[in-house]
PDB file of C-alpha atoms in Angstrom:
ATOM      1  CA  UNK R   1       0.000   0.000   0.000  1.00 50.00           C
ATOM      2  CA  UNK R   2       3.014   2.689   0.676  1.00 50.00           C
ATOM      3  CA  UNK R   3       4.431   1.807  -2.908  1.00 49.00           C
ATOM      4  CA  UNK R   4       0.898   2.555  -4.182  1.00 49.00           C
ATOM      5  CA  UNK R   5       1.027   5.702  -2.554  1.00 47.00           C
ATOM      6  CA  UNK R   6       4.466   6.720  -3.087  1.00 46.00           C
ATOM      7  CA  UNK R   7       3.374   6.388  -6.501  1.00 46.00           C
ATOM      8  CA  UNK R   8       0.772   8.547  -6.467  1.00 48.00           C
ATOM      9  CA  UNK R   9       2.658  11.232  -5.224  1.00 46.00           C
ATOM     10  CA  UNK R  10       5.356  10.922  -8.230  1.00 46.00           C
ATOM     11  CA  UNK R  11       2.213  11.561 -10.733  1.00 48.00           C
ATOM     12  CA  UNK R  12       2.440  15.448 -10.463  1.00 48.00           C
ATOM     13  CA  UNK R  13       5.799  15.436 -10.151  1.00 46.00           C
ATOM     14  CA  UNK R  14       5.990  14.033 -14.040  1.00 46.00           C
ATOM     15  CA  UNK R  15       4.610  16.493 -15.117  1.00 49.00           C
ATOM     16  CA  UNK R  16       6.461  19.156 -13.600  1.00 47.00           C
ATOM     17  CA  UNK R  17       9.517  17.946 -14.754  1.00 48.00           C
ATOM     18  CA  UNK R  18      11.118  19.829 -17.736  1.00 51.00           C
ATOM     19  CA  UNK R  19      11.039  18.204 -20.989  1.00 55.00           C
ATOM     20  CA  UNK R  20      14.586  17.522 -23.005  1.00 56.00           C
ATOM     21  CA  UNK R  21      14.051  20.356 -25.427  1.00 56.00           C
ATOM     22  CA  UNK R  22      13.077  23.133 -22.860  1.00 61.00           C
ATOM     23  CA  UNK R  23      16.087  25.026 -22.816  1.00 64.00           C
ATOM     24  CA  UNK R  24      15.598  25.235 -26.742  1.00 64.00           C
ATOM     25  CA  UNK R  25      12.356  26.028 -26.541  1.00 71.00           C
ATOM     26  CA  UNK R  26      13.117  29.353 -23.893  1.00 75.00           C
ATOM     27  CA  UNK R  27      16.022  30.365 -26.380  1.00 70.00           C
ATOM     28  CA  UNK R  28      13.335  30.011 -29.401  1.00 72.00           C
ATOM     29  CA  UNK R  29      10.701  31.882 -27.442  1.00 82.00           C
ATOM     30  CA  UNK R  30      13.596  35.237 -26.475  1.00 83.00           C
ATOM     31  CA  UNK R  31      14.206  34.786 -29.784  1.00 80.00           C
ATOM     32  CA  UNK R  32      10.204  35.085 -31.158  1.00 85.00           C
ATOM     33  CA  UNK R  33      10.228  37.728 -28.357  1.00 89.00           C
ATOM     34  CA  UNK R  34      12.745  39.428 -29.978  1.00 86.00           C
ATOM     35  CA  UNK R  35      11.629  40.080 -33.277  1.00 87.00           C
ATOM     36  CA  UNK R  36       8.044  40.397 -31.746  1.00 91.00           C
ATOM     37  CA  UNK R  37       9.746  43.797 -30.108  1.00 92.00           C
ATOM     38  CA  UNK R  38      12.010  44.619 -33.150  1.00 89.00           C
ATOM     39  CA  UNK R  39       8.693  44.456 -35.570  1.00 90.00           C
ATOM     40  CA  UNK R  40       7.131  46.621 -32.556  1.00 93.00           C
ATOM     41  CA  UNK R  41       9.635  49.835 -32.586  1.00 92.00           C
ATOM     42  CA  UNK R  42      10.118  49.499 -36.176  1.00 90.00           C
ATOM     43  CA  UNK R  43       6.329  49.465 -37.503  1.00 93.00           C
ATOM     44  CA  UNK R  44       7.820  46.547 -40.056  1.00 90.00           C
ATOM     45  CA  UNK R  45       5.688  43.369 -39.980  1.00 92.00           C
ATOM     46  CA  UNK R  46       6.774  40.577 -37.958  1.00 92.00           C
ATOM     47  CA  UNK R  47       6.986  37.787 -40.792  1.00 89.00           C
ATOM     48  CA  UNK R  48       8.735  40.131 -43.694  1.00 89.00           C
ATOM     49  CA  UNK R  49      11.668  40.517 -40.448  1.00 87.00           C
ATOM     50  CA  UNK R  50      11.596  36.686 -40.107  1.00 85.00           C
ATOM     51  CA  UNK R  51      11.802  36.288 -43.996  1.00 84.00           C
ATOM     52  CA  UNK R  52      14.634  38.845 -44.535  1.00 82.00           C
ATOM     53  CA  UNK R  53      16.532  36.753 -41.407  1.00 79.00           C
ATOM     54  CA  UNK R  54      16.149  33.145 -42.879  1.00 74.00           C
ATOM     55  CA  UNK R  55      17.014  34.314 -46.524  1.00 72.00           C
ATOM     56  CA  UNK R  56      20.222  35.773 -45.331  1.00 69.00           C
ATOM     57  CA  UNK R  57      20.749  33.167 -42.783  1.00 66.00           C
ATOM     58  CA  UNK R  58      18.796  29.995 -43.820  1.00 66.00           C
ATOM     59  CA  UNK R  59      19.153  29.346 -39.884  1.00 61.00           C
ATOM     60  CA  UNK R  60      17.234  26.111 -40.873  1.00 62.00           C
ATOM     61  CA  UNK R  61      20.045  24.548 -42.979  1.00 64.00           C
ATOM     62  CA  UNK R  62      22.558  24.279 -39.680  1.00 60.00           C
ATOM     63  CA  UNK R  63      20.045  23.028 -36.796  1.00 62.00           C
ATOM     64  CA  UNK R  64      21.796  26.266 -35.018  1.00 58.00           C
ATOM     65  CA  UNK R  65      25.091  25.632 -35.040  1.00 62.00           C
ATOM     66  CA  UNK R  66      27.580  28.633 -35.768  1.00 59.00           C
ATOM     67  CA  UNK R  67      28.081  30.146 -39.106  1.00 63.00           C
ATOM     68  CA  UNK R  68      31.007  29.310 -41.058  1.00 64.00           C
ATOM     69  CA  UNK R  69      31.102  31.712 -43.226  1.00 66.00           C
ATOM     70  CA  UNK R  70      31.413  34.150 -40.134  1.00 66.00           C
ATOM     71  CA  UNK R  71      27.695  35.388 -40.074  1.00 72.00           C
ATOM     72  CA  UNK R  72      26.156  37.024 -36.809  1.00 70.00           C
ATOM     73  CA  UNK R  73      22.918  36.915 -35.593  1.00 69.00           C
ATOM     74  CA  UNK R  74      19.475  36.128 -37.289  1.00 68.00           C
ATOM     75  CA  UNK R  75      20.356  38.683 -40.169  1.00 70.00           C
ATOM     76  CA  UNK R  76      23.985  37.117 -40.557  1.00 72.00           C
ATOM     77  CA  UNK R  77      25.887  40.263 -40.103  1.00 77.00           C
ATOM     78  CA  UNK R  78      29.669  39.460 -41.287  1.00 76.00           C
ATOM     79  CA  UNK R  79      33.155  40.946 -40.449  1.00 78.00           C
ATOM     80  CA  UNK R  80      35.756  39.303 -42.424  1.00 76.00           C
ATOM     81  CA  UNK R  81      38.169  41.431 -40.889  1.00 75.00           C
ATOM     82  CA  UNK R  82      37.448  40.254 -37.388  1.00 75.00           C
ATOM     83  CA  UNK R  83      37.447  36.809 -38.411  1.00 70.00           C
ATOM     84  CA  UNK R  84      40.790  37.166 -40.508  1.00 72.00           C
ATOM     85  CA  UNK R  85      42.331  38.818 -37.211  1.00 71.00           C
ATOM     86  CA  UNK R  86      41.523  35.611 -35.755  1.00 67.00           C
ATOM     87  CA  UNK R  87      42.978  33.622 -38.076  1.00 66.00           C
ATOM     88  CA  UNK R  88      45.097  30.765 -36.782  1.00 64.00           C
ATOM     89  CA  UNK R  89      48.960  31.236 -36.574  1.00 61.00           C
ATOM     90  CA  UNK R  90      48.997  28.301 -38.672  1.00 57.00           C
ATOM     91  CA  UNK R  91      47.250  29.975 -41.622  1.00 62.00           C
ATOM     92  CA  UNK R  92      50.656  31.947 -42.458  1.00 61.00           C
ATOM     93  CA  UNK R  93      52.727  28.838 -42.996  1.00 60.00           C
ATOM     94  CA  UNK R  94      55.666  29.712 -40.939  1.00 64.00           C
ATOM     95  CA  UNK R  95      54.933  26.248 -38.832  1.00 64.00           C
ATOM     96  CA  UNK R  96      53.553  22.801 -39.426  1.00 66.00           C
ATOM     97  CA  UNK R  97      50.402  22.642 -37.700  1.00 65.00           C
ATOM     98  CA  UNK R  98      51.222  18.814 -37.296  1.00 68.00           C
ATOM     99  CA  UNK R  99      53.530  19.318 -34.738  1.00 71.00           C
ATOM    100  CA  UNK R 100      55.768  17.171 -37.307  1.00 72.00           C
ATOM    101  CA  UNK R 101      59.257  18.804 -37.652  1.00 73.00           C
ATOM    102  CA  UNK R 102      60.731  15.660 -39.492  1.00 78.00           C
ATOM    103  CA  UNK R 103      58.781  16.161 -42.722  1.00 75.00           C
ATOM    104  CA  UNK R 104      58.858  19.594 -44.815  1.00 75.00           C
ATOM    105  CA  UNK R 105      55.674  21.313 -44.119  1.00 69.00           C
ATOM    106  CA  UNK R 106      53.327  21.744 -47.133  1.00 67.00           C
ATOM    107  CA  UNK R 107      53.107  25.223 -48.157  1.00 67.00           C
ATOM    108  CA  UNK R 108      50.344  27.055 -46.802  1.00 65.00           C
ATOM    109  CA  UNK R 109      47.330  27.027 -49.485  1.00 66.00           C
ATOM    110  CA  UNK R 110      46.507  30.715 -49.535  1.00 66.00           C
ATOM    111  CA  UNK R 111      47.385  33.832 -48.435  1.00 73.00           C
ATOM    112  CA  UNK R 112      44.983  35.761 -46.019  1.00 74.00           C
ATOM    113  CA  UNK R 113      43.488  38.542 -47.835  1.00 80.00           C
ATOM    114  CA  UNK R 114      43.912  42.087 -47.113  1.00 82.00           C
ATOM    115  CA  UNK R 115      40.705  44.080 -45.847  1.00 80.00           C
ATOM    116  CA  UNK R 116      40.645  46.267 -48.829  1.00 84.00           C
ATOM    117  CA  UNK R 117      40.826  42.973 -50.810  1.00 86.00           C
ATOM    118  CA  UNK R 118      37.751  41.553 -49.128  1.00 83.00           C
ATOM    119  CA  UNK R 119      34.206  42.052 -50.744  1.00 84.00           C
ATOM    120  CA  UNK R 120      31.268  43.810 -49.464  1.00 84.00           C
ATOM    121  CA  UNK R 121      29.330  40.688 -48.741  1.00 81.00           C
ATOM    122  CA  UNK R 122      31.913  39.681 -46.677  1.00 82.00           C
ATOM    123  CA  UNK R 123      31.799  43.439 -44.860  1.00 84.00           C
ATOM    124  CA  UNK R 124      28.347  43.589 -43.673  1.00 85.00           C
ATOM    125  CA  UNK R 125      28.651  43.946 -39.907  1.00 86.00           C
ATOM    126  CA  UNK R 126      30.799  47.360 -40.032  1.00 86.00           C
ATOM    127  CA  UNK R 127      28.202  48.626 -42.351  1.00 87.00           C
ATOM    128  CA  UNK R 128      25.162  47.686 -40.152  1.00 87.00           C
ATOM    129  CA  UNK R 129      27.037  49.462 -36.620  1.00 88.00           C
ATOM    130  CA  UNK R 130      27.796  52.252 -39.055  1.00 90.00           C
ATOM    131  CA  UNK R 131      23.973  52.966 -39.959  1.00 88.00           C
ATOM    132  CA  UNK R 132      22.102  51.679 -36.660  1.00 88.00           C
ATOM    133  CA  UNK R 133      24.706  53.666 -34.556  1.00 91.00           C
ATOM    134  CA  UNK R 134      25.542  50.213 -32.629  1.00 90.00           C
ATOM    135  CA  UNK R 135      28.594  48.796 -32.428  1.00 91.00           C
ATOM    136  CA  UNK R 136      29.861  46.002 -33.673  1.00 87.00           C
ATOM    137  CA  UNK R 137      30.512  44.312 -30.753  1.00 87.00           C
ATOM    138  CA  UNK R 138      26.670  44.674 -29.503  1.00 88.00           C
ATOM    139  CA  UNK R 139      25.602  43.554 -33.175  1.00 84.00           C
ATOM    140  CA  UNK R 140      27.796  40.505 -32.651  1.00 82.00           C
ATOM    141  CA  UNK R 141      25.719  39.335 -29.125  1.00 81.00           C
ATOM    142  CA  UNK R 142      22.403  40.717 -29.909  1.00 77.00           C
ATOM    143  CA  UNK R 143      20.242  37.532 -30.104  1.00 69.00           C
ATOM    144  CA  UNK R 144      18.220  39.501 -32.712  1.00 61.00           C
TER     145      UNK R 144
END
């Protein structure tokens, strides 16, 4: 009779329990909040901001992992130059990333780019702090 009841008791508590996908769910719902409140202050519809987003994003194509191509945020902002700043120490060459010193290392496959070298696709997030009066590093963590 105890099990039975101990039982009983453990009913509600099933239910309370948080599901496996609720901390994706909360960081989907800031997120719905967020262009909810950007669509707001802006007087642009909600859906053409979530349109614009997933065509320059297509967050659906990564199940959100980060960008590769060095994209921020929903609208996939991106700052070559940061990235390239970045770059490993490897990328120049001067070592062999294998930690092998008995083999000649291959030579390095390209050189990094200079800024002025780099397209305006690939210049995006300067542009956007430059007209919203942000900066780039609050563009960069902005959720939305």
């Amino acid at each position: 009779m105890g099990a039975l009841a101990s039982a009983g008791l453990l009913v509600p508590l099933l239910g309370a329990a948080p599901s496996p996908g609720a901390p994706r769910q909360a960081a989907a719902d800031r997120l719905q909040e967020a262009f909810a409140a950007a669509a707001d202050e802006y007087h642009v519809p909600q859906s053409v901001l979530l349109g614009v987003s997933y065509l320059q994003s297509r967050w659906d194509a990564h199940g959100g992992a980060a960008s590769v191509t060095g994209g921020y945020g929903p609208m996939h902002l991106t700052d070559a130059r940061t990235a390239l700043a970045s770059a490993p120490h490897h990328s120049e060459g001067t070592e062999d990333p294998r930690g092998d010193t008995s083999r000649p290392a291959p030579p390095p496959a390209a050189e990094i780019p200079e800024e002025s070298e780099l397209p305006a696709r690939l210049k995006t997030l300067p542009r956007a702090a430059e007209l919203s009066g942000r900066s780039a590093d609050e563009l960069r963590t902005d959720p939305a």
